[in-house]
PDB file of C-alpha atoms in Angstrom:
ATOM      1  CA  UNK O   1     -73.282-100.940-107.216  1.00 46.00           C
ATOM      2  CA  UNK O   2     -73.558 -97.164-106.827  1.00 59.00           C
ATOM      3  CA  UNK O   3     -76.050 -95.779-104.338  1.00 67.00           C
ATOM      4  CA  UNK O   4     -78.683 -93.349-105.550  1.00 80.00           C
ATOM      5  CA  UNK O   5     -79.430 -90.105-103.699  1.00 82.00           C
ATOM      6  CA  UNK O   6     -82.274 -91.592-101.652  1.00 86.00           C
ATOM      7  CA  UNK O   7     -80.149 -94.533-100.588  1.00 86.00           C
ATOM      8  CA  UNK O   8     -77.304 -92.216 -99.634  1.00 84.00           C
ATOM      9  CA  UNK O   9     -79.737 -89.968 -97.648  1.00 87.00           C
ATOM     10  CA  UNK O  10     -81.263 -92.908 -95.801  1.00 90.00           C
ATOM     11  CA  UNK O  11     -77.740 -94.347 -95.133  1.00 89.00           C
ATOM     12  CA  UNK O  12     -76.434 -90.963 -93.806  1.00 89.00           C
ATOM     13  CA  UNK O  13     -79.512 -90.594 -91.491  1.00 91.00           C
ATOM     14  CA  UNK O  14     -78.939 -94.181 -90.243  1.00 92.00           C
ATOM     15  CA  UNK O  15     -75.152 -93.861 -89.991  1.00 90.00           C
ATOM     16  CA  UNK O  16     -74.604 -96.597 -92.519  1.00 89.00           C
ATOM     17  CA  UNK O  17     -70.905 -96.873 -93.285  1.00 90.00           C
ATOM     18  CA  UNK O  18     -71.324 -97.595 -97.040  1.00 90.00           C
ATOM     19  CA  UNK O  19     -73.584 -94.571 -97.507  1.00 89.00           C
ATOM     20  CA  UNK O  20     -71.024 -92.408 -95.678  1.00 89.00           C
ATOM     21  CA  UNK O  21     -68.211 -93.659 -97.862  1.00 89.00           C
ATOM     22  CA  UNK O  22     -70.303 -92.768-100.959  1.00 89.00           C
ATOM     23  CA  UNK O  23     -71.084 -89.314 -99.448  1.00 87.00           C
ATOM     24  CA  UNK O  24     -67.439 -88.850 -98.736  1.00 88.00           C
ATOM     25  CA  UNK O  25     -66.448 -89.751-102.287  1.00 87.00           C
ATOM     26  CA  UNK O  26     -69.114 -87.535-103.734  1.00 86.00           C
ATOM     27  CA  UNK O  27     -68.622 -84.387-101.693  1.00 88.00           C
ATOM     28  CA  UNK O  28     -65.078 -84.449-100.311  1.00 91.00           C
ATOM     29  CA  UNK O  29     -63.201 -82.800-103.224  1.00 91.00           C
ATOM     30  CA  UNK O  30     -65.819 -80.128-103.807  1.00 91.00           C
ATOM     31  CA  UNK O  31     -65.954 -79.238-100.097  1.00 91.00           C
ATOM     32  CA  UNK O  32     -62.164 -79.055 -99.935  1.00 91.00           C
ATOM     33  CA  UNK O  33     -62.137 -76.768-102.888  1.00 91.00           C
ATOM     34  CA  UNK O  34     -64.839 -74.643-101.229  1.00 90.00           C
ATOM     35  CA  UNK O  35     -62.971 -74.465 -97.914  1.00 91.00           C
ATOM     36  CA  UNK O  36     -59.663 -73.795 -99.721  1.00 90.00           C
ATOM     37  CA  UNK O  37     -61.295 -70.724-101.325  1.00 90.00           C
ATOM     38  CA  UNK O  38     -61.974 -69.385 -97.843  1.00 89.00           C
ATOM     39  CA  UNK O  39     -58.824 -70.287 -95.873  1.00 90.00           C
ATOM     40  CA  UNK O  40     -56.366 -70.210 -98.792  1.00 90.00           C
ATOM     41  CA  UNK O  41     -54.522 -73.329 -97.566  1.00 89.00           C
ATOM     42  CA  UNK O  42     -55.330 -76.788 -98.994  1.00 91.00           C
ATOM     43  CA  UNK O  43     -54.063 -78.787 -95.999  1.00 93.00           C
ATOM     44  CA  UNK O  44     -56.156 -76.704 -93.596  1.00 92.00           C
ATOM     45  CA  UNK O  45     -59.114 -76.952 -95.972  1.00 93.00           C
ATOM     46  CA  UNK O  46     -58.878 -80.746 -95.896  1.00 94.00           C
ATOM     47  CA  UNK O  47     -58.757 -80.725 -92.083  1.00 94.00           C
ATOM     48  CA  UNK O  48     -61.796 -78.466 -91.970  1.00 94.00           C
ATOM     49  CA  UNK O  49     -63.788 -80.767 -94.269  1.00 94.00           C
ATOM     50  CA  UNK O  50     -62.787 -83.911 -92.405  1.00 94.00           C
ATOM     51  CA  UNK O  51     -63.753 -82.198 -89.142  1.00 93.00           C
ATOM     52  CA  UNK O  52     -67.120 -81.118 -90.669  1.00 93.00           C
ATOM     53  CA  UNK O  53     -67.896 -84.687 -91.818  1.00 92.00           C
ATOM     54  CA  UNK O  54     -66.905 -86.198 -88.456  1.00 91.00           C
ATOM     55  CA  UNK O  55     -69.085 -83.680 -86.600  1.00 91.00           C
ATOM     56  CA  UNK O  56     -72.068 -84.562 -88.770  1.00 89.00           C
ATOM     57  CA  UNK O  57     -71.365 -88.320 -88.227  1.00 88.00           C
ATOM     58  CA  UNK O  58     -71.293 -87.788 -84.456  1.00 91.00           C
ATOM     59  CA  UNK O  59     -74.425 -85.639 -84.412  1.00 90.00           C
ATOM     60  CA  UNK O  60     -78.031 -86.858 -84.083  1.00 90.00           C
ATOM     61  CA  UNK O  61     -79.109 -84.661 -86.964  1.00 90.00           C
ATOM     62  CA  UNK O  62     -81.103 -86.239 -89.724  1.00 91.00           C
ATOM     63  CA  UNK O  63     -81.914 -84.719 -93.191  1.00 91.00           C
ATOM     64  CA  UNK O  64     -85.303 -84.876 -94.924  1.00 93.00           C
ATOM     65  CA  UNK O  65     -83.849 -84.608 -98.422  1.00 91.00           C
ATOM     66  CA  UNK O  66     -80.513 -84.559-100.241  1.00 87.00           C
ATOM     67  CA  UNK O  67     -80.822 -80.779-100.889  1.00 90.00           C
ATOM     68  CA  UNK O  68     -80.856 -80.025 -97.124  1.00 91.00           C
ATOM     69  CA  UNK O  69     -77.929 -82.410 -96.632  1.00 90.00           C
ATOM     70  CA  UNK O  70     -75.937 -80.645 -99.329  1.00 90.00           C
ATOM     71  CA  UNK O  71     -76.815 -77.215 -97.969  1.00 92.00           C
ATOM     72  CA  UNK O  72     -75.846 -78.355 -94.468  1.00 92.00           C
ATOM     73  CA  UNK O  73     -72.534 -79.761 -95.629  1.00 92.00           C
ATOM     74  CA  UNK O  74     -71.540 -76.493 -97.376  1.00 92.00           C
ATOM     75  CA  UNK O  75     -72.867 -74.292 -94.567  1.00 92.00           C
ATOM     76  CA  UNK O  76     -70.954 -76.334 -91.882  1.00 92.00           C
ATOM     77  CA  UNK O  77     -67.819 -76.225 -93.979  1.00 93.00           C
ATOM     78  CA  UNK O  78     -68.186 -72.455 -94.381  1.00 92.00           C
ATOM     79  CA  UNK O  79     -68.789 -71.869 -90.610  1.00 92.00           C
ATOM     80  CA  UNK O  80     -65.862 -74.121 -89.658  1.00 92.00           C
ATOM     81  CA  UNK O  81     -63.623 -72.303 -92.104  1.00 91.00           C
ATOM     82  CA  UNK O  82     -64.596 -68.880 -90.658  1.00 89.00           C
ATOM     83  CA  UNK O  83     -64.117 -70.192 -87.153  1.00 90.00           C
ATOM     84  CA  UNK O  84     -60.605 -71.354 -88.117  1.00 89.00           C
ATOM     85  CA  UNK O  85     -59.786 -67.887 -89.535  1.00 86.00           C
ATOM     86  CA  UNK O  86     -61.054 -66.162 -86.371  1.00 85.00           C
ATOM     87  CA  UNK O  87     -59.106 -68.505 -84.173  1.00 82.00           C
ATOM     88  CA  UNK O  88     -55.993 -68.060 -86.286  1.00 82.00           C
ATOM     89  CA  UNK O  89     -56.377 -64.250 -86.248  1.00 76.00           C
ATOM     90  CA  UNK O  90     -56.919 -64.349 -82.468  1.00 72.00           C
ATOM     91  CA  UNK O  91     -53.801 -66.425 -81.961  1.00 70.00           C
ATOM     92  CA  UNK O  92     -51.733 -64.114 -84.165  1.00 73.00           C
ATOM     93  CA  UNK O  93     -53.022 -61.143 -82.253  1.00 70.00           C
ATOM     94  CA  UNK O  94     -52.081 -62.664 -79.010  1.00 69.00           C
ATOM     95  CA  UNK O  95     -48.637 -63.595 -80.304  1.00 68.00           C
ATOM     96  CA  UNK O  96     -48.145 -60.013 -81.559  1.00 71.00           C
ATOM     97  CA  UNK O  97     -48.986 -58.647 -78.107  1.00 68.00           C
ATOM     98  CA  UNK O  98     -46.697 -61.055 -76.391  1.00 63.00           C
ATOM     99  CA  UNK O  99     -43.844 -60.160 -78.745  1.00 63.00           C
ATOM    100  CA  UNK O 100     -44.547 -56.477 -78.277  1.00 61.00           C
ATOM    101  CA  UNK O 101     -44.458 -56.864 -74.463  1.00 58.00           C
ATOM    102  CA  UNK O 102     -41.315 -58.920 -74.652  1.00 54.00           C
ATOM    103  CA  UNK O 103     -39.674 -56.339 -76.851  1.00 51.00           C
ATOM    104  CA  UNK O 104     -40.623 -53.499 -74.521  1.00 53.00           C
ATOM    105  CA  UNK O 105     -39.313 -54.829 -71.249  1.00 51.00           C
ATOM    106  CA  UNK O 106     -37.005 -57.785 -71.513  1.00 58.00           C
ATOM    107  CA  UNK O 107     -33.918 -56.271 -69.856  1.00 65.00           C
ATOM    108  CA  UNK O 108     -35.811 -54.297 -67.235  1.00 68.00           C
ATOM    109  CA  UNK O 109     -37.986 -57.250 -66.341  1.00 63.00           C
ATOM    110  CA  UNK O 110     -34.999 -59.606 -66.086  1.00 65.00           C
ATOM    111  CA  UNK O 111     -33.100 -57.076 -63.946  1.00 68.00           C
ATOM    112  CA  UNK O 112     -36.045 -56.599 -61.690  1.00 67.00           C
ATOM    113  CA  UNK O 113     -36.530 -60.343 -61.298  1.00 69.00           C
ATOM    114  CA  UNK O 114     -32.774 -60.818 -60.523  1.00 69.00           C
ATOM    115  CA  UNK O 115     -32.797 -57.954 -58.041  1.00 71.00           C
ATOM    116  CA  UNK O 116     -35.895 -59.329 -56.231  1.00 73.00           C
ATOM    117  CA  UNK O 117     -34.372 -62.760 -55.983  1.00 75.00           C
ATOM    118  CA  UNK O 118     -31.076 -61.398 -54.627  1.00 76.00           C
ATOM    119  CA  UNK O 119     -32.865 -59.303 -52.033  1.00 75.00           C
ATOM    120  CA  UNK O 120     -34.983 -62.311 -51.054  1.00 77.00           C
ATOM    121  CA  UNK O 121     -31.768 -64.354 -50.698  1.00 79.00           C
ATOM    122  CA  UNK O 122     -30.127 -61.592 -48.666  1.00 78.00           C
ATOM    123  CA  UNK O 123     -32.961 -61.594 -46.158  1.00 81.00           C
ATOM    124  CA  UNK O 124     -32.856 -65.339 -45.945  1.00 82.00           C
ATOM    125  CA  UNK O 125     -29.194 -65.177 -44.951  1.00 83.00           C
ATOM    126  CA  UNK O 126     -29.739 -62.251 -42.603  1.00 86.00           C
ATOM    127  CA  UNK O 127     -32.197 -64.470 -40.689  1.00 87.00           C
ATOM    128  CA  UNK O 128     -29.321 -66.902 -40.097  1.00 87.00           C
ATOM    129  CA  UNK O 129     -27.188 -64.237 -38.350  1.00 89.00           C
ATOM    130  CA  UNK O 130     -26.974 -64.118 -34.570  1.00 90.00           C
ATOM    131  CA  UNK O 131     -29.743 -61.990 -33.077  1.00 90.00           C
ATOM    132  CA  UNK O 132     -27.730 -58.873 -32.298  1.00 91.00           C
ATOM    133  CA  UNK O 133     -26.065 -58.877 -35.698  1.00 91.00           C
ATOM    134  CA  UNK O 134     -29.402 -59.418 -37.437  1.00 90.00           C
ATOM    135  CA  UNK O 135     -30.916 -56.361 -35.683  1.00 91.00           C
ATOM    136  CA  UNK O 136     -27.938 -54.183 -36.674  1.00 91.00           C
ATOM    137  CA  UNK O 137     -28.107 -55.333 -40.361  1.00 88.00           C
ATOM    138  CA  UNK O 138     -31.877 -54.792 -40.636  1.00 88.00           C
ATOM    139  CA  UNK O 139     -31.582 -51.311 -39.074  1.00 90.00           C
ATOM    140  CA  UNK O 140     -28.690 -50.577 -41.536  1.00 87.00           C
ATOM    141  CA  UNK O 141     -30.796 -51.754 -44.446  1.00 82.00           C
ATOM    142  CA  UNK O 142     -33.593 -49.378 -43.262  1.00 83.00           C
ATOM    143  CA  UNK O 143     -31.065 -46.571 -43.809  1.00 86.00           C
ATOM    144  CA  UNK O 144     -30.017 -45.874 -40.231  1.00 89.00           C
ATOM    145  CA  UNK O 145     -26.540 -44.679 -39.581  1.00 91.00           C
ATOM    146  CA  UNK O 146     -24.071 -46.463 -37.328  1.00 90.00           C
ATOM    147  CA  UNK O 147     -24.494 -43.851 -34.661  1.00 93.00           C
ATOM    148  CA  UNK O 148     -28.327 -44.115 -34.740  1.00 93.00           C
ATOM    149  CA  UNK O 149     -28.097 -47.904 -34.424  1.00 92.00           C
ATOM    150  CA  UNK O 150     -25.725 -47.580 -31.495  1.00 93.00           C
ATOM    151  CA  UNK O 151     -28.037 -45.114 -29.835  1.00 93.00           C
ATOM    152  CA  UNK O 152     -31.172 -47.213 -30.481  1.00 92.00           C
ATOM    153  CA  UNK O 153     -29.565 -50.505 -29.215  1.00 92.00           C
ATOM    154  CA  UNK O 154     -27.616 -48.783 -26.419  1.00 94.00           C
ATOM    155  CA  UNK O 155     -24.280 -50.114 -27.634  1.00 93.00           C
ATOM    156  CA  UNK O 156     -21.032 -48.438 -28.728  1.00 93.00           C
ATOM    157  CA  UNK O 157     -20.379 -47.383 -32.333  1.00 92.00           C
ATOM    158  CA  UNK O 158     -17.395 -49.711 -32.285  1.00 94.00           C
ATOM    159  CA  UNK O 159     -19.675 -52.700 -31.523  1.00 92.00           C
ATOM    160  CA  UNK O 160     -21.995 -51.643 -34.373  1.00 92.00           C
ATOM    161  CA  UNK O 161     -19.017 -51.473 -36.815  1.00 93.00           C
ATOM    162  CA  UNK O 162     -17.601 -54.789 -35.599  1.00 93.00           C
ATOM    163  CA  UNK O 163     -20.996 -56.523 -35.913  1.00 91.00           C
ATOM    164  CA  UNK O 164     -21.619 -55.099 -39.384  1.00 89.00           C
ATOM    165  CA  UNK O 165     -18.132 -56.210 -40.478  1.00 90.00           C
ATOM    166  CA  UNK O 166     -18.841 -59.795 -39.330  1.00 91.00           C
ATOM    167  CA  UNK O 167     -22.329 -59.739 -40.885  1.00 87.00           C
ATOM    168  CA  UNK O 168     -20.912 -58.510 -44.228  1.00 83.00           C
ATOM    169  CA  UNK O 169     -18.260 -61.134 -44.107  1.00 86.00           C
ATOM    170  CA  UNK O 170     -20.878 -63.906 -43.501  1.00 86.00           C
ATOM    171  CA  UNK O 171     -23.147 -62.582 -46.223  1.00 80.00           C
ATOM    172  CA  UNK O 172     -20.311 -62.399 -48.769  1.00 81.00           C
ATOM    173  CA  UNK O 173     -19.469 -66.038 -47.956  1.00 81.00           C
ATOM    174  CA  UNK O 174     -23.053 -67.086 -48.383  1.00 79.00           C
ATOM    175  CA  UNK O 175     -23.830 -65.074 -51.493  1.00 75.00           C
ATOM    176  CA  UNK O 176     -20.501 -65.889 -53.121  1.00 73.00           C
ATOM    177  CA  UNK O 177     -20.246 -64.668 -56.680  1.00 64.00           C
ATOM    178  CA  UNK O 178     -23.591 -62.776 -56.379  1.00 65.00           C
ATOM    179  CA  UNK O 179     -22.334 -60.310 -53.839  1.00 63.00           C
ATOM    180  CA  UNK O 180     -21.330 -57.684 -56.340  1.00 63.00           C
ATOM    181  CA  UNK O 181     -24.667 -58.015 -58.153  1.00 60.00           C
ATOM    182  CA  UNK O 182     -26.519 -57.529 -54.852  1.00 59.00           C
ATOM    183  CA  UNK O 183     -24.730 -54.305 -54.142  1.00 58.00           C
ATOM    184  CA  UNK O 184     -25.227 -53.070 -57.720  1.00 58.00           C
ATOM    185  CA  UNK O 185     -28.995 -53.717 -57.568  1.00 53.00           C
ATOM    186  CA  UNK O 186     -29.654 -52.982 -53.942  1.00 53.00           C
ATOM    187  CA  UNK O 187     -27.619 -49.881 -53.343  1.00 51.00           C
ATOM    188  CA  UNK O 188     -27.940 -47.981 -56.598  1.00 46.00           C
TER     189      UNK O 188
END
């Protein structure tokens, strides 16, 4: 037995499953066609209509007559379709910006990241040096000459050279294959 409009309306307002099935059968195809006209994708249109019907089912809204229910179904479908288009456009805009940023700086950003990591690792290993060697290396990295370091620490230039040699040897062992990269990035 088919339900008439008043029975459908009453059932929709009371969340009667049979009335909702009839409503679904009566409106689904038309609402999908309407949404497809907006979003230009039948699968997305079906998702929008299903989402619209689920939202109405979950809401506390009631309808005084079938005309208002029909208007509400179409208006909700329209709003959900527009929301989908705005969201999709926003996502595409964000993706375009991300791709543009990626295209602009991939090599420079990667090189900077590698450089920073190598420098960080260098300083970690410098901290492992004996105290006198560590002071000499840090002063050398600040740009001081061997003679300036010898004068500041009140030691001979020969001691500075010997300590730097031992420090470089230790750092080369610790950094292994990355030693050449470190010198390329750090001392260019």
